[in-house]
mmCIF file with all atom_site columns, C-alpha atoms in Angstrom:
data_model
loop_
_atom_site.group_PDB
_atom_site.id
_atom_site.type_symbol
_atom_site.label_atom_id
_atom_site.label_alt_id
_atom_site.label_comp_id
_atom_site.label_asym_id
_atom_site.label_entity_id
_atom_site.label_seq_id
_atom_site.pdbx_PDB_ins_code
_atom_site.Cartn_x
_atom_site.Cartn_y
_atom_site.Cartn_z
_atom_site.occupancy
_atom_site.B_iso_or_equiv
_atom_site.pdbx_formal_charge
_atom_site.auth_seq_id
_atom_site.auth_comp_id
_atom_site.auth_asym_id
_atom_site.auth_atom_id
_atom_site.pdbx_PDB_model_num
ATOM 1   C CA . UNK A 1 1   ? 17.777  2.186   -0.031  1.00 73.00 ? 1   UNK A CA 1
ATOM 2   C CA . UNK A 1 2   ? 15.262  2.517   -2.807  1.00 79.00 ? 2   UNK A CA 1
ATOM 3   C CA . UNK A 1 3   ? 12.843  5.288   -3.667  1.00 88.00 ? 3   UNK A CA 1
ATOM 4   C CA . UNK A 1 4   ? 9.858   5.762   -5.938  1.00 94.00 ? 4   UNK A CA 1
ATOM 5   C CA . UNK A 1 5   ? 8.728   8.921   -7.708  1.00 95.00 ? 5   UNK A CA 1
ATOM 6   C CA . UNK A 1 6   ? 5.339   9.284   -9.307  1.00 96.00 ? 6   UNK A CA 1
ATOM 7   C CA . UNK A 1 7   ? 5.655   12.233  -11.588 1.00 92.00 ? 7   UNK A CA 1
ATOM 8   C CA . UNK A 1 8   ? 2.013   13.299  -11.689 1.00 95.00 ? 8   UNK A CA 1
ATOM 9   C CA . UNK A 1 9   ? -0.106  13.893  -8.625  1.00 95.00 ? 9   UNK A CA 1
ATOM 10  C CA . UNK A 1 10  ? -3.308  14.111  -10.645 1.00 96.00 ? 10  UNK A CA 1
ATOM 11  C CA . UNK A 1 11  ? -4.243  13.068  -14.163 1.00 97.00 ? 11  UNK A CA 1
ATOM 12  C CA . UNK A 1 12  ? -7.590  14.167  -15.605 1.00 97.00 ? 12  UNK A CA 1
ATOM 13  C CA . UNK A 1 13  ? -8.730  12.117  -18.587 1.00 97.00 ? 13  UNK A CA 1
ATOM 14  C CA . UNK A 1 14  ? -11.851 11.763  -20.686 1.00 97.00 ? 14  UNK A CA 1
ATOM 15  C CA . UNK A 1 15  ? -13.733 8.495   -20.862 1.00 97.00 ? 15  UNK A CA 1
ATOM 16  C CA . UNK A 1 16  ? -12.466 6.150   -23.615 1.00 97.00 ? 16  UNK A CA 1
ATOM 17  C CA . UNK A 1 17  ? -9.224  8.131   -23.913 1.00 98.00 ? 17  UNK A CA 1
ATOM 18  C CA . UNK A 1 18  ? -5.833  6.527   -23.178 1.00 98.00 ? 18  UNK A CA 1
ATOM 19  C CA . UNK A 1 19  ? -3.970  7.220   -19.962 1.00 98.00 ? 19  UNK A CA 1
ATOM 20  C CA . UNK A 1 20  ? -0.352  6.860   -18.873 1.00 97.00 ? 20  UNK A CA 1
ATOM 21  C CA . UNK A 1 21  ? 0.835   7.123   -15.292 1.00 98.00 ? 21  UNK A CA 1
ATOM 22  C CA . UNK A 1 22  ? 4.538   7.660   -14.836 1.00 98.00 ? 22  UNK A CA 1
ATOM 23  C CA . UNK A 1 23  ? 6.713   6.009   -12.233 1.00 97.00 ? 23  UNK A CA 1
ATOM 24  C CA . UNK A 1 24  ? 10.467  6.230   -11.774 1.00 96.00 ? 24  UNK A CA 1
ATOM 25  C CA . UNK A 1 25  ? 12.485  4.430   -9.151  1.00 94.00 ? 25  UNK A CA 1
ATOM 26  C CA . UNK A 1 26  ? 16.003  4.349   -7.830  1.00 91.00 ? 26  UNK A CA 1
ATOM 27  C CA . UNK A 1 27  ? 17.760  1.355   -6.367  1.00 84.00 ? 27  UNK A CA 1
ATOM 28  C CA . UNK A 1 28  ? 21.276  -0.008  -6.259  1.00 79.00 ? 28  UNK A CA 1
ATOM 29  C CA . UNK A 1 29  ? 20.026  -3.574  -6.631  1.00 81.00 ? 29  UNK A CA 1
ATOM 30  C CA . UNK A 1 30  ? 17.514  -5.441  -8.717  1.00 81.00 ? 30  UNK A CA 1
ATOM 31  C CA . UNK A 1 31  ? 13.910  -4.754  -7.839  1.00 85.00 ? 31  UNK A CA 1
ATOM 32  C CA . UNK A 1 32  ? 10.419  -6.074  -8.061  1.00 90.00 ? 32  UNK A CA 1
ATOM 33  C CA . UNK A 1 33  ? 7.923   -3.454  -9.283  1.00 93.00 ? 33  UNK A CA 1
ATOM 34  C CA . UNK A 1 34  ? 4.205   -3.143  -8.640  1.00 94.00 ? 34  UNK A CA 1
ATOM 35  C CA . UNK A 1 35  ? 1.189   -1.018  -9.429  1.00 97.00 ? 35  UNK A CA 1
ATOM 36  C CA . UNK A 1 36  ? -1.712  -0.857  -6.975  1.00 97.00 ? 36  UNK A CA 1
ATOM 37  C CA . UNK A 1 37  ? -5.097  0.849   -7.256  1.00 97.00 ? 37  UNK A CA 1
ATOM 38  C CA . UNK A 1 38  ? -7.061  2.329   -4.368  1.00 94.00 ? 38  UNK A CA 1
ATOM 39  C CA . UNK A 1 39  ? -10.738 3.137   -4.735  1.00 92.00 ? 39  UNK A CA 1
ATOM 40  C CA . UNK A 1 40  ? -12.302 5.581   -2.253  1.00 87.00 ? 40  UNK A CA 1
ATOM 41  C CA . UNK A 1 41  ? -12.507 4.229   1.292   1.00 82.00 ? 41  UNK A CA 1
ATOM 42  C CA . UNK A 1 42  ? -10.930 0.936   0.294   1.00 86.00 ? 42  UNK A CA 1
ATOM 43  C CA . UNK A 1 43  ? -7.572  -0.731  0.681   1.00 88.00 ? 43  UNK A CA 1
ATOM 44  C CA . UNK A 1 44  ? -5.058  -1.133  -2.109  1.00 93.00 ? 44  UNK A CA 1
ATOM 45  C CA . UNK A 1 45  ? -5.547  -3.778  -4.788  1.00 94.00 ? 45  UNK A CA 1
ATOM 46  C CA . UNK A 1 46  ? -2.784  -5.189  -6.958  1.00 94.00 ? 46  UNK A CA 1
ATOM 47  C CA . UNK A 1 47  ? -3.056  -4.306  -10.662 1.00 96.00 ? 47  UNK A CA 1
ATOM 48  C CA . UNK A 1 48  ? 0.145   -5.949  -11.886 1.00 95.00 ? 48  UNK A CA 1
ATOM 49  C CA . UNK A 1 49  ? 3.734   -6.712  -10.982 1.00 93.00 ? 49  UNK A CA 1
ATOM 50  C CA . UNK A 1 50  ? 7.088   -7.130  -12.676 1.00 92.00 ? 50  UNK A CA 1
ATOM 51  C CA . UNK A 1 51  ? 9.489   -9.767  -11.434 1.00 88.00 ? 51  UNK A CA 1
ATOM 52  C CA . UNK A 1 52  ? 11.702  -10.619 -14.390 1.00 85.00 ? 52  UNK A CA 1
ATOM 53  C CA . UNK A 1 53  ? 11.505  -11.643 -18.019 1.00 85.00 ? 53  UNK A CA 1
ATOM 54  C CA . UNK A 1 54  ? 9.314   -9.793  -20.491 1.00 88.00 ? 54  UNK A CA 1
ATOM 55  C CA . UNK A 1 55  ? 9.385   -6.076  -19.863 1.00 90.00 ? 55  UNK A CA 1
ATOM 56  C CA . UNK A 1 56  ? 5.724   -5.653  -20.824 1.00 95.00 ? 56  UNK A CA 1
ATOM 57  C CA . UNK A 1 57  ? 3.429   -6.763  -18.048 1.00 95.00 ? 57  UNK A CA 1
ATOM 58  C CA . UNK A 1 58  ? -0.322  -7.117  -18.392 1.00 96.00 ? 58  UNK A CA 1
ATOM 59  C CA . UNK A 1 59  ? -2.591  -6.772  -15.414 1.00 95.00 ? 59  UNK A CA 1
ATOM 60  C CA . UNK A 1 60  ? -6.226  -6.689  -14.482 1.00 94.00 ? 60  UNK A CA 1
ATOM 61  C CA . UNK A 1 61  ? -8.861  -4.309  -15.858 1.00 93.00 ? 61  UNK A CA 1
ATOM 62  C CA . UNK A 1 62  ? -6.979  -3.786  -19.123 1.00 96.00 ? 62  UNK A CA 1
ATOM 63  C CA . UNK A 1 63  ? -3.919  -2.153  -17.581 1.00 97.00 ? 63  UNK A CA 1
ATOM 64  C CA . UNK A 1 64  ? -0.359  -2.841  -18.653 1.00 97.00 ? 64  UNK A CA 1
ATOM 65  C CA . UNK A 1 65  ? 3.044   -1.526  -17.657 1.00 98.00 ? 65  UNK A CA 1
ATOM 66  C CA . UNK A 1 66  ? 6.462   -1.493  -19.226 1.00 96.00 ? 66  UNK A CA 1
ATOM 67  C CA . UNK A 1 67  ? 9.684   -1.932  -17.314 1.00 94.00 ? 67  UNK A CA 1
ATOM 68  C CA . UNK A 1 68  ? 12.585  0.113   -18.653 1.00 94.00 ? 68  UNK A CA 1
ATOM 69  C CA . UNK A 1 69  ? 15.790  -0.718  -16.838 1.00 90.00 ? 69  UNK A CA 1
ATOM 70  C CA . UNK A 1 70  ? 17.941  1.926   -18.503 1.00 92.00 ? 70  UNK A CA 1
ATOM 71  C CA . UNK A 1 71  ? 15.492  4.682   -17.586 1.00 93.00 ? 71  UNK A CA 1
ATOM 72  C CA . UNK A 1 72  ? 14.532  3.069   -14.254 1.00 93.00 ? 72  UNK A CA 1
ATOM 73  C CA . UNK A 1 73  ? 10.890  3.505   -15.103 1.00 95.00 ? 73  UNK A CA 1
ATOM 74  C CA . UNK A 1 74  ? 7.725   1.447   -14.815 1.00 97.00 ? 74  UNK A CA 1
ATOM 75  C CA . UNK A 1 75  ? 4.941   3.414   -16.483 1.00 97.00 ? 75  UNK A CA 1
ATOM 76  C CA . UNK A 1 76  ? 1.346   2.238   -16.340 1.00 98.00 ? 76  UNK A CA 1
ATOM 77  C CA . UNK A 1 77  ? -0.971  2.505   -19.339 1.00 98.00 ? 77  UNK A CA 1
ATOM 78  C CA . UNK A 1 78  ? -4.508  1.803   -20.381 1.00 98.00 ? 78  UNK A CA 1
ATOM 79  C CA . UNK A 1 79  ? -5.646  2.360   -23.981 1.00 97.00 ? 79  UNK A CA 1
ATOM 80  C CA . UNK A 1 80  ? -9.231  3.306   -23.104 1.00 97.00 ? 80  UNK A CA 1
ATOM 81  C CA . UNK A 1 81  ? -10.397 4.293   -19.638 1.00 97.00 ? 81  UNK A CA 1
ATOM 82  C CA . UNK A 1 82  ? -13.820 3.966   -18.052 1.00 97.00 ? 82  UNK A CA 1
ATOM 83  C CA . UNK A 1 83  ? -15.507 6.097   -15.453 1.00 96.00 ? 83  UNK A CA 1
ATOM 84  C CA . UNK A 1 84  ? -14.898 3.250   -13.008 1.00 95.00 ? 84  UNK A CA 1
ATOM 85  C CA . UNK A 1 85  ? -11.130 3.722   -13.375 1.00 97.00 ? 85  UNK A CA 1
ATOM 86  C CA . UNK A 1 86  ? -11.382 6.877   -11.286 1.00 97.00 ? 86  UNK A CA 1
ATOM 87  C CA . UNK A 1 87  ? -9.120  6.052   -8.343  1.00 97.00 ? 87  UNK A CA 1
ATOM 88  C CA . UNK A 1 88  ? -5.686  6.577   -6.830  1.00 97.00 ? 88  UNK A CA 1
ATOM 89  C CA . UNK A 1 89  ? -2.838  4.597   -8.321  1.00 98.00 ? 89  UNK A CA 1
ATOM 90  C CA . UNK A 1 90  ? 0.356   3.716   -6.478  1.00 97.00 ? 90  UNK A CA 1
ATOM 91  C CA . UNK A 1 91  ? 3.657   2.506   -7.841  1.00 97.00 ? 91  UNK A CA 1
ATOM 92  C CA . UNK A 1 92  ? 5.755   0.416   -5.448  1.00 94.00 ? 92  UNK A CA 1
ATOM 93  C CA . UNK A 1 93  ? 9.206   -1.128  -5.432  1.00 91.00 ? 93  UNK A CA 1
ATOM 94  C CA . UNK A 1 94  ? 10.676  -3.981  -3.422  1.00 88.00 ? 94  UNK A CA 1
ATOM 95  C CA . UNK A 1 95  ? 14.437  -4.101  -3.563  1.00 79.00 ? 95  UNK A CA 1
ATOM 96  C CA . UNK A 1 96  ? 15.325  -7.631  -2.574  1.00 70.00 ? 96  UNK A CA 1
ATOM 97  C CA . UNK A 1 97  ? 13.949  -10.939 -1.508  1.00 69.00 ? 97  UNK A CA 1
ATOM 98  C CA . UNK A 1 98  ? 13.122  -9.861  2.040   1.00 69.00 ? 98  UNK A CA 1
ATOM 99  C CA . UNK A 1 99  ? 12.997  -6.117  1.491   1.00 73.00 ? 99  UNK A CA 1
ATOM 100 C CA . UNK A 1 100 ? 10.098  -3.880  2.356   1.00 79.00 ? 100 UNK A CA 1
ATOM 101 C CA . UNK A 1 101 ? 7.730   -2.261  -0.092  1.00 86.00 ? 101 UNK A CA 1
ATOM 102 C CA . UNK A 1 102 ? 8.360   1.394   -0.887  1.00 90.00 ? 102 UNK A CA 1
ATOM 103 C CA . UNK A 1 103 ? 5.306   3.181   -2.250  1.00 94.00 ? 103 UNK A CA 1
ATOM 104 C CA . UNK A 1 104 ? 5.139   6.322   -4.328  1.00 95.00 ? 104 UNK A CA 1
ATOM 105 C CA . UNK A 1 105 ? 2.957   9.262   -3.331  1.00 95.00 ? 105 UNK A CA 1
ATOM 106 C CA . UNK A 1 106 ? 0.202   8.213   -5.695  1.00 97.00 ? 106 UNK A CA 1
ATOM 107 C CA . UNK A 1 107 ? -1.481  9.565   -8.831  1.00 97.00 ? 107 UNK A CA 1
ATOM 108 C CA . UNK A 1 108 ? -5.144  10.500  -8.701  1.00 97.00 ? 108 UNK A CA 1
ATOM 109 C CA . UNK A 1 109 ? -6.908  9.603   -11.956 1.00 97.00 ? 109 UNK A CA 1
ATOM 110 C CA . UNK A 1 110 ? -10.170 11.395  -12.596 1.00 97.00 ? 110 UNK A CA 1
ATOM 111 C CA . UNK A 1 111 ? -12.176 10.120  -15.562 1.00 97.00 ? 111 UNK A CA 1
ATOM 112 C CA . UNK A 1 112 ? -14.918 12.384  -16.893 1.00 97.00 ? 112 UNK A CA 1
ATOM 113 C CA . UNK A 1 113 ? -17.558 11.703  -19.551 1.00 95.00 ? 113 UNK A CA 1
ATOM 114 C CA . UNK B 2 1   ? -12.053 -16.496 0.675   1.00 64.00 ? 1   UNK B CA 1
ATOM 115 C CA . UNK B 2 2   ? -12.478 -13.676 3.178   1.00 80.00 ? 2   UNK B CA 1
ATOM 116 C CA . UNK B 2 3   ? -10.192 -10.711 2.767   1.00 93.00 ? 3   UNK B CA 1
ATOM 117 C CA . UNK B 2 4   ? -8.219  -8.820  5.371   1.00 96.00 ? 4   UNK B CA 1
ATOM 118 C CA . UNK B 2 5   ? -10.580 -7.575  8.059   1.00 96.00 ? 5   UNK B CA 1
ATOM 119 C CA . UNK B 2 6   ? -9.970  -4.403  10.009  1.00 97.00 ? 6   UNK B CA 1
ATOM 120 C CA . UNK B 2 7   ? -11.926 -2.753  12.761  1.00 97.00 ? 7   UNK B CA 1
ATOM 121 C CA . UNK B 2 8   ? -13.055 -0.209  13.498  1.00 97.00 ? 8   UNK B CA 1
ATOM 122 C CA . UNK B 2 9   ? -13.397 1.464   10.111  1.00 96.00 ? 9   UNK B CA 1
ATOM 123 C CA . UNK B 2 10  ? -13.525 4.915   11.639  1.00 97.00 ? 10  UNK B CA 1
ATOM 124 C CA . UNK B 2 11  ? -12.395 6.268   14.984  1.00 97.00 ? 11  UNK B CA 1
ATOM 125 C CA . UNK B 2 12  ? -12.585 9.774   16.423  1.00 98.00 ? 12  UNK B CA 1
ATOM 126 C CA . UNK B 2 13  ? -10.796 10.506  19.665  1.00 97.00 ? 13  UNK B CA 1
ATOM 127 C CA . UNK B 2 14  ? -9.419  13.459  21.554  1.00 97.00 ? 14  UNK B CA 1
ATOM 128 C CA . UNK B 2 15  ? -5.690  13.968  21.817  1.00 96.00 ? 15  UNK B CA 1
ATOM 129 C CA . UNK B 2 16  ? -3.922  12.195  24.642  1.00 96.00 ? 16  UNK B CA 1
ATOM 130 C CA . UNK B 2 17  ? -6.478  9.383   24.558  1.00 97.00 ? 17  UNK B CA 1
ATOM 131 C CA . UNK B 2 18  ? -5.446  5.797   23.740  1.00 97.00 ? 18  UNK B CA 1
ATOM 132 C CA . UNK B 2 19  ? -6.716  3.980   20.655  1.00 98.00 ? 19  UNK B CA 1
ATOM 133 C CA . UNK B 2 20  ? -6.378  0.456   19.284  1.00 98.00 ? 20  UNK B CA 1
ATOM 134 C CA . UNK B 2 21  ? -6.873  -1.031  15.849  1.00 97.00 ? 21  UNK B CA 1
ATOM 135 C CA . UNK B 2 22  ? -7.486  -4.676  15.091  1.00 97.00 ? 22  UNK B CA 1
ATOM 136 C CA . UNK B 2 23  ? -6.585  -6.703  12.025  1.00 97.00 ? 23  UNK B CA 1
ATOM 137 C CA . UNK B 2 24  ? -7.409  -10.244 10.988  1.00 97.00 ? 24  UNK B CA 1
ATOM 138 C CA . UNK B 2 25  ? -5.337  -11.354 7.988   1.00 96.00 ? 25  UNK B CA 1
ATOM 139 C CA . UNK B 2 26  ? -6.262  -13.824 5.283   1.00 95.00 ? 26  UNK B CA 1
ATOM 140 C CA . UNK B 2 27  ? -6.150  -17.383 6.565   1.00 93.00 ? 27  UNK B CA 1
ATOM 141 C CA . UNK B 2 28  ? -2.776  -18.995 5.954   1.00 91.00 ? 28  UNK B CA 1
ATOM 142 C CA . UNK B 2 29  ? -0.896  -15.736 5.490   1.00 93.00 ? 29  UNK B CA 1
ATOM 143 C CA . UNK B 2 30  ? 2.221   -15.749 7.633   1.00 92.00 ? 30  UNK B CA 1
ATOM 144 C CA . UNK B 2 31  ? 3.212   -12.155 7.012   1.00 93.00 ? 31  UNK B CA 1
ATOM 145 C CA . UNK B 2 32  ? 1.272   -9.215  8.383   1.00 95.00 ? 32  UNK B CA 1
ATOM 146 C CA . UNK B 2 33  ? 1.974   -5.536  7.784   1.00 95.00 ? 33  UNK B CA 1
ATOM 147 C CA . UNK B 2 34  ? 0.754   -2.343  9.396   1.00 97.00 ? 34  UNK B CA 1
ATOM 148 C CA . UNK B 2 35  ? 0.986   0.779   7.256   1.00 97.00 ? 35  UNK B CA 1
ATOM 149 C CA . UNK B 2 36  ? 0.305   4.449   7.903   1.00 97.00 ? 36  UNK B CA 1
ATOM 150 C CA . UNK B 2 37  ? -1.256  6.416   5.046   1.00 95.00 ? 37  UNK B CA 1
ATOM 151 C CA . UNK B 2 38  ? -1.417  10.176  5.316   1.00 94.00 ? 38  UNK B CA 1
ATOM 152 C CA . UNK B 2 39  ? -3.756  12.127  3.086   1.00 89.00 ? 39  UNK B CA 1
ATOM 153 C CA . UNK B 2 40  ? -2.396  12.351  -0.436  1.00 87.00 ? 40  UNK B CA 1
ATOM 154 C CA . UNK B 2 41  ? 0.502   10.001  0.300   1.00 91.00 ? 41  UNK B CA 1
ATOM 155 C CA . UNK B 2 42  ? 1.376   6.390   -0.259  1.00 93.00 ? 42  UNK B CA 1
ATOM 156 C CA . UNK B 2 43  ? 1.407   3.850   2.552   1.00 94.00 ? 43  UNK B CA 1
ATOM 157 C CA . UNK B 2 44  ? 4.433   3.846   4.841   1.00 94.00 ? 44  UNK B CA 1
ATOM 158 C CA . UNK B 2 45  ? 5.393   0.679   6.658   1.00 94.00 ? 45  UNK B CA 1
ATOM 159 C CA . UNK B 2 46  ? 5.128   0.783   10.430  1.00 96.00 ? 46  UNK B CA 1
ATOM 160 C CA . UNK B 2 47  ? 5.807   -2.845  11.270  1.00 95.00 ? 47  UNK B CA 1
ATOM 161 C CA . UNK B 2 48  ? 6.008   -6.237  9.588   1.00 94.00 ? 48  UNK B CA 1
ATOM 162 C CA . UNK B 2 49  ? 5.423   -9.582  11.265  1.00 94.00 ? 49  UNK B CA 1
ATOM 163 C CA . UNK B 2 50  ? 6.581   -12.972 10.090  1.00 92.00 ? 50  UNK B CA 1
ATOM 164 C CA . UNK B 2 51  ? 4.265   -15.211 12.094  1.00 92.00 ? 51  UNK B CA 1
ATOM 165 C CA . UNK B 2 52  ? 4.419   -13.813 15.630  1.00 92.00 ? 52  UNK B CA 1
ATOM 166 C CA . UNK B 2 53  ? 7.838   -12.188 15.251  1.00 92.00 ? 53  UNK B CA 1
ATOM 167 C CA . UNK B 2 54  ? 8.201   -8.492  14.461  1.00 93.00 ? 54  UNK B CA 1
ATOM 168 C CA . UNK B 2 55  ? 10.983  -8.550  11.864  1.00 90.00 ? 55  UNK B CA 1
ATOM 169 C CA . UNK B 2 56  ? 10.886  -4.905  10.805  1.00 89.00 ? 56  UNK B CA 1
ATOM 170 C CA . UNK B 2 57  ? 9.668   -2.242  13.224  1.00 91.00 ? 57  UNK B CA 1
ATOM 171 C CA . UNK B 2 58  ? 12.250  0.397   12.427  1.00 88.00 ? 58  UNK B CA 1
ATOM 172 C CA . UNK B 2 59  ? 9.596   2.944   11.408  1.00 90.00 ? 59  UNK B CA 1
ATOM 173 C CA . UNK B 2 60  ? 7.328   2.375   14.413  1.00 93.00 ? 60  UNK B CA 1
ATOM 174 C CA . UNK B 2 61  ? 7.438   5.332   16.860  1.00 92.00 ? 61  UNK B CA 1
ATOM 175 C CA . UNK B 2 62  ? 7.977   3.198   19.900  1.00 92.00 ? 62  UNK B CA 1
ATOM 176 C CA . UNK B 2 63  ? 7.435   5.964   22.424  1.00 95.00 ? 63  UNK B CA 1
ATOM 177 C CA . UNK B 2 64  ? 3.694   5.909   21.719  1.00 96.00 ? 64  UNK B CA 1
ATOM 178 C CA . UNK B 2 65  ? 2.988   3.072   19.287  1.00 97.00 ? 65  UNK B CA 1
ATOM 179 C CA . UNK B 2 66  ? 2.944   -0.622  20.068  1.00 96.00 ? 66  UNK B CA 1
ATOM 180 C CA . UNK B 2 67  ? 1.805   -3.699  18.210  1.00 97.00 ? 67  UNK B CA 1
ATOM 181 C CA . UNK B 2 68  ? 1.324   -7.352  18.921  1.00 95.00 ? 68  UNK B CA 1
ATOM 182 C CA . UNK B 2 69  ? 0.550   -10.558 17.074  1.00 95.00 ? 69  UNK B CA 1
ATOM 183 C CA . UNK B 2 70  ? 0.564   -13.010 19.898  1.00 84.00 ? 70  UNK B CA 1
ATOM 184 C CA . UNK B 2 71  ? -0.567  -16.202 18.154  1.00 87.00 ? 71  UNK B CA 1
ATOM 185 C CA . UNK B 2 72  ? 0.712   -15.325 14.731  1.00 85.00 ? 72  UNK B CA 1
ATOM 186 C CA . UNK B 2 73  ? -2.763  -14.660 13.373  1.00 92.00 ? 73  UNK B CA 1
ATOM 187 C CA . UNK B 2 74  ? -4.612  -11.453 14.180  1.00 95.00 ? 74  UNK B CA 1
ATOM 188 C CA . UNK B 2 75  ? -2.854  -8.313  15.304  1.00 97.00 ? 75  UNK B CA 1
ATOM 189 C CA . UNK B 2 76  ? -3.488  -5.161  17.296  1.00 97.00 ? 76  UNK B CA 1
ATOM 190 C CA . UNK B 2 77  ? -1.863  -1.770  16.808  1.00 98.00 ? 77  UNK B CA 1
ATOM 191 C CA . UNK B 2 78  ? -2.093  0.673   19.700  1.00 98.00 ? 78  UNK B CA 1
ATOM 192 C CA . UNK B 2 79  ? -1.350  4.359   20.121  1.00 97.00 ? 79  UNK B CA 1
ATOM 193 C CA . UNK B 2 80  ? -1.040  5.802   23.595  1.00 97.00 ? 80  UNK B CA 1
ATOM 194 C CA . UNK B 2 81  ? -1.343  8.714   23.899  1.00 96.00 ? 81  UNK B CA 1
ATOM 195 C CA . UNK B 2 82  ? -2.631  9.871   20.525  1.00 96.00 ? 82  UNK B CA 1
ATOM 196 C CA . UNK B 2 83  ? -1.462  13.190  19.088  1.00 96.00 ? 83  UNK B CA 1
ATOM 197 C CA . UNK B 2 84  ? -3.071  15.452  16.504  1.00 96.00 ? 84  UNK B CA 1
ATOM 198 C CA . UNK B 2 85  ? -0.503  14.372  13.933  1.00 95.00 ? 85  UNK B CA 1
ATOM 199 C CA . UNK B 2 86  ? -1.583  10.747  14.214  1.00 97.00 ? 86  UNK B CA 1
ATOM 200 C CA . UNK B 2 87  ? -4.714  11.493  12.209  1.00 97.00 ? 87  UNK B CA 1
ATOM 201 C CA . UNK B 2 88  ? -4.398  9.211   9.179   1.00 97.00 ? 88  UNK B CA 1
ATOM 202 C CA . UNK B 2 89  ? -5.560  5.920   7.723   1.00 96.00 ? 89  UNK B CA 1
ATOM 203 C CA . UNK B 2 90  ? -3.997  2.813   9.246   1.00 97.00 ? 90  UNK B CA 1
ATOM 204 C CA . UNK B 2 91  ? -3.845  -0.040  6.773   1.00 96.00 ? 91  UNK B CA 1
ATOM 205 C CA . UNK B 2 92  ? -3.261  -3.687  7.524   1.00 97.00 ? 92  UNK B CA 1
ATOM 206 C CA . UNK B 2 93  ? -2.050  -6.072  4.842   1.00 95.00 ? 93  UNK B CA 1
ATOM 207 C CA . UNK B 2 94  ? -1.075  -9.729  4.707   1.00 94.00 ? 94  UNK B CA 1
ATOM 208 C CA . UNK B 2 95  ? 0.788   -12.037 2.373   1.00 91.00 ? 95  UNK B CA 1
ATOM 209 C CA . UNK B 2 96  ? 1.769   -15.697 2.302   1.00 88.00 ? 96  UNK B CA 1
ATOM 210 C CA . UNK B 2 97  ? 5.358   -14.722 2.973   1.00 80.00 ? 97  UNK B CA 1
ATOM 211 C CA . UNK B 2 98  ? 7.454   -11.595 3.169   1.00 74.00 ? 98  UNK B CA 1
ATOM 212 C CA . UNK B 2 99  ? 9.902   -13.138 0.741   1.00 74.00 ? 99  UNK B CA 1
ATOM 213 C CA . UNK B 2 100 ? 10.052  -12.375 -2.931  1.00 74.00 ? 100 UNK B CA 1
ATOM 214 C CA . UNK B 2 101 ? 7.179   -10.717 -4.730  1.00 71.00 ? 101 UNK B CA 1
ATOM 215 C CA . UNK B 2 102 ? 4.311   -12.307 -2.865  1.00 78.00 ? 102 UNK B CA 1
ATOM 216 C CA . UNK B 2 103 ? 1.222   -10.180 -3.312  1.00 84.00 ? 103 UNK B CA 1
ATOM 217 C CA . UNK B 2 104 ? 0.091   -8.124  -0.354  1.00 89.00 ? 104 UNK B CA 1
ATOM 218 C CA . UNK B 2 105 ? -3.638  -8.069  0.283   1.00 92.00 ? 105 UNK B CA 1
ATOM 219 C CA . UNK B 2 106 ? -4.873  -4.922  1.980   1.00 94.00 ? 106 UNK B CA 1
ATOM 220 C CA . UNK B 2 107 ? -7.727  -4.353  4.352   1.00 95.00 ? 107 UNK B CA 1
ATOM 221 C CA . UNK B 2 108 ? -10.022 -1.307  3.987   1.00 94.00 ? 108 UNK B CA 1
ATOM 222 C CA . UNK B 2 109 ? -8.153  0.593   6.691   1.00 95.00 ? 109 UNK B CA 1
ATOM 223 C CA . UNK B 2 110 ? -9.091  2.429   9.857   1.00 97.00 ? 110 UNK B CA 1
ATOM 224 C CA . UNK B 2 111 ? -9.470  6.178   9.485   1.00 96.00 ? 111 UNK B CA 1
ATOM 225 C CA . UNK B 2 112 ? -8.336  7.855   12.691  1.00 97.00 ? 112 UNK B CA 1
ATOM 226 C CA . UNK B 2 113 ? -9.211  11.439  13.526  1.00 97.00 ? 113 UNK B CA 1
ATOM 227 C CA . UNK B 2 114 ? -7.577  12.990  16.566  1.00 97.00 ? 114 UNK B CA 1
ATOM 228 C CA . UNK B 2 115 ? -9.237  16.182  17.822  1.00 96.00 ? 115 UNK B CA 1
#
């Protein structure tokens, strides 16, 4: 079985500052990794995903994430945040071709002027 | 392209009452998921359908929860009877296939409050 740990439950950040959201996972097999964003009263929306190949993955809205196999991490970054980035962010892992998604508990990002 | 549609968006009921949630996935998506999201938590899978077949319902509390996807398109999730602890957001998602890393598209969810 796999598991996902998001190390920060809440991250306050000033507008135009960089942000990093940490995600660690455990799995005995190769995994697919994802980051989703959830705005208030909405469903989750995919930001980016890692399947294989380059460990640096670029997604929508200026986000990127880096897969580190040795540290079993998949941290999400954005060099300059906007007020509109205020949302909940979820890391997820899928362990095999037909496996189910395992989501982390989420990180609430609050961007202030 | 229309997204995943869920109704109702909000539901308030008293404990021991039944409740049902409806989901219409994106056209052409064979895989449909129902998730439970408690406050401050990530979604937890309740059941996954591949077409009309429930292929993973291991986390569905079958004593009170049931689901169906009769024609392999839209789906209904039912709770009978509801308990206070069932208060949560119920999310429906769909994807082209449950295989690989196919993107899941989520609906806005149904927020259930049990009094």
